[in-house]
Coordinates of C-alpha atoms in Angstrom, one line a residue:
Q1071 CA 251.5 119.7 -16.7
V1072 CA 248.7 122.4 -17.1
S1073 CA 249.3 124.6 -14.2
N1074 CA 251.4 124.9 -11.2
V1075 CA 248.5 124.9 -8.6
P1076 CA 249.8 125.6 -5.1
I1077 CA 247.5 123.6 -2.5
A1078 CA 248.5 124.8 1.1
E1079 CA 248.6 121.7 3.4
T1080 CA 247.8 123.8 6.2
I1081 CA 244.2 125.1 6.6
T1082 CA 243.9 128.7 7.4
D1083 CA 240.9 130.7 8.1
R1084 CA 239.0 131.7 4.8
K1085 CA 238.7 135.7 5.8
E1086 CA 242.4 135.6 6.9
I1087 CA 243.6 134.2 3.5
L1088 CA 241.4 136.9 1.4
S1089 CA 242.3 139.9 3.7
G1090 CA 246.3 139.1 2.7
Q1091 CA 245.9 139.4 -1.0
T1092 CA 245.4 142.1 -3.7
R1093 CA 241.8 141.2 -4.9
L1094 CA 239.4 142.8 -7.4
P1095 CA 235.9 142.8 -5.7
I1096 CA 232.8 141.5 -7.2
S1097 CA 229.6 142.7 -6.3
S1098 CA 226.0 142.3 -7.5
D1099 CA 222.7 141.7 -5.9
R1100 CA 222.8 138.1 -6.6
L1101 CA 226.6 137.1 -5.6
H1102 CA 229.4 138.7 -4.2
G1103 CA 233.2 138.0 -3.9
S1104 CA 236.6 138.8 -5.3
I1105 CA 239.3 137.8 -7.9
N1106 CA 242.7 137.3 -6.6
L1107 CA 244.8 139.3 -8.9
M1108 CA 248.0 137.2 -8.2
G1109 CA 247.3 134.5 -10.8
A1110 CA 243.8 135.9 -11.8
R1111 CA 242.2 133.4 -9.7
F1112 CA 238.5 132.9 -9.3
D1113 CA 238.6 132.0 -5.6
D1114 CA 236.0 133.9 -3.5
L1115 CA 232.5 133.8 -4.6
T1116 CA 229.4 133.7 -2.4
L1117 CA 225.7 133.2 -3.5
A1118 CA 223.8 136.1 -1.9
D1119 CA 220.4 134.4 -2.6
Y1120 CA 221.0 131.2 -0.9
K1121 CA 221.6 130.2 2.5
E1122 CA 223.6 127.1 4.1
T1123 CA 220.3 126.4 6.2
T1124 CA 216.7 127.8 6.5
D1125 CA 217.7 129.5 9.8
K1126 CA 217.2 133.3 9.7
D1127 CA 220.8 134.1 10.4
A1128 CA 222.4 131.4 8.4
Q1129 CA 225.5 132.2 6.4
E1130 CA 225.2 132.5 2.8
V1131 CA 226.4 129.7 0.5
V1132 CA 229.9 129.9 -0.4
L1133 CA 230.9 128.7 -3.7
L1134 CA 234.5 129.4 -4.4
S1135 CA 237.2 129.3 -1.6
P1136 CA 241.0 130.0 -2.0
S1137 CA 244.0 127.7 -1.6
G1138 CA 244.7 127.2 2.0
A1139 CA 241.2 127.3 3.2
K1140 CA 239.3 124.2 4.5
K1141 CA 237.3 123.6 1.2
V1142 CA 239.4 124.9 -1.8
Y1143 CA 237.5 125.5 -4.8
F1144 CA 238.8 127.8 -7.8
A1145 CA 238.9 128.5 -11.3
E1146 CA 241.9 130.2 -13.3
F1147 CA 242.2 131.0 -16.9
S1148 CA 245.8 131.1 -18.7
W1149 CA 248.0 130.2 -21.8
L1150 CA 250.8 127.8 -22.2
A1151 CA 253.4 128.4 -25.1
S1152 CA 255.0 125.8 -27.4
N1153 CA 258.2 127.4 -26.6
K1154 CA 259.2 126.8 -22.8
N1155 CA 261.5 129.8 -23.0
I1156 CA 258.4 132.0 -23.4
S1157 CA 256.9 133.5 -20.2
T1158 CA 253.2 133.0 -19.7
P1159 CA 250.9 133.8 -16.9
N1160 CA 250.9 131.4 -13.9
S1161 CA 249.7 131.3 -10.4
K1162 CA 252.3 133.8 -9.4
T1163 CA 251.6 136.6 -12.0
K1164 CA 250.5 139.9 -10.7
W1165 CA 248.0 141.1 -12.9
T1166 CA 246.9 144.9 -13.1
T1167 CA 243.1 145.9 -13.7
N1168 CA 241.3 148.8 -15.3
H1169 CA 238.5 149.3 -12.9
P1170 CA 238.5 148.8 -9.0
Q1171 CA 235.6 146.4 -8.9
L1172 CA 233.5 144.2 -11.1
I1173 CA 229.9 144.9 -11.2
P1174 CA 227.1 143.9 -13.7
G1175 CA 227.3 145.8 -16.9
L1176 CA 230.9 147.0 -16.4
P1177 CA 233.5 144.8 -17.7
V1178 CA 237.0 144.5 -16.2
T1179 CA 240.2 143.8 -18.2
L1180 CA 243.1 142.4 -16.4
E1181 CA 246.4 143.0 -17.9
W1182 CA 249.9 141.4 -17.8
D1183 CA 253.1 142.3 -19.6
N1184 CA 255.8 139.4 -19.7
K1185 CA 258.4 142.0 -20.9
E1186 CA 259.2 139.6 -23.8
G1187 CA 257.1 141.3 -26.2
L1188 CA 253.7 139.7 -25.2
K1189 CA 250.8 141.4 -23.5
F1190 CA 247.9 138.9 -22.0
F1191 CA 244.4 140.5 -21.3
I1192 CA 241.5 138.6 -19.6
T1193 CA 238.4 140.7 -19.9
I1194 CA 235.8 139.6 -17.6
A1195 CA 231.9 140.6 -17.6
L1196 CA 229.0 139.8 -15.4
D1197 CA 225.3 139.7 -16.1
R1198 CA 222.8 140.8 -13.7
D1199 CA 222.4 137.2 -12.5
Y1200 CA 225.4 134.9 -12.2
M1201 CA 226.6 134.7 -15.7
F1202 CA 230.4 135.4 -16.4
T1203 CA 231.9 136.2 -19.7
I1204 CA 235.4 135.7 -20.2
N1205 CA 237.6 136.7 -22.9
K1206 CA 241.2 136.3 -23.4
R1207 CA 243.6 137.8 -26.2
V1208 CA 247.3 138.4 -26.3
E1209 CA 249.0 141.2 -28.1
N1210 CA 252.6 140.2 -29.8
Y1211 CA 254.9 143.3 -30.0
G1212 CA 257.9 141.2 -30.4
Q1213 CA 260.0 139.9 -33.5
Q1214 CA 258.8 136.3 -33.5
D1215 CA 255.8 134.4 -34.1
V1216 CA 254.5 132.8 -30.9
T1217 CA 252.1 129.8 -30.6
L1218 CA 250.1 129.8 -27.7
S1219 CA 247.3 127.7 -26.3
S1220 CA 244.5 128.9 -24.1
Y1221 CA 243.3 126.8 -21.2
G1222 CA 241.0 127.1 -17.9
I1223 CA 241.1 125.0 -14.9
I1224 CA 238.6 124.5 -12.1
N1225 CA 240.3 122.9 -8.9
R1226 CA 238.6 121.3 -6.1
K1227 CA 239.7 119.8 -2.7
R1228 CA 237.4 119.3 -0.1
D1229 CA 239.3 117.2 2.4
M1230 CA 243.0 118.1 2.5
S1231 CA 243.9 114.4 3.3
K1232 CA 242.8 113.4 0.0
K1233 CA 244.0 114.3 -3.8
T1234 CA 243.1 117.5 -5.6
F1235 CA 240.3 117.1 -8.1
Y1236 CA 240.8 119.3 -11.1
I1237 CA 239.2 119.7 -14.7

């Protein structure tokens, strides 16, 4: 099993879900949204240049949506340890950040300490268009060698009555 990906079976208003979580805002001329600091989950992204219809007042295209919303679509990045007794970040991990917002040209680093000698870091950069660059690293302050595997997951659930699709 790669990740414990909680998918709520009750559909909640997207804005209500987003307002109830600690988030890192993403702001650029071309897109906006936020990253959920619980689990370092990319689950709120809207394309500012694109509308759902050609109407003047049409809503912007929503690309990513959080678990519990009508159309769940998110990405997350983490690690697995070869030793199951070593704590690694998961969907319930509370990450801290070194900047209050992700904007083009100013990378943000998320950090989590497992209190067992490992510190996990995810550095996220955004270019002036749409491209995210994500670099991950781990620092080992413990007394033992640790073997970790890095992974990323993209999860999509467009219809709550059907199975989750993930890569």
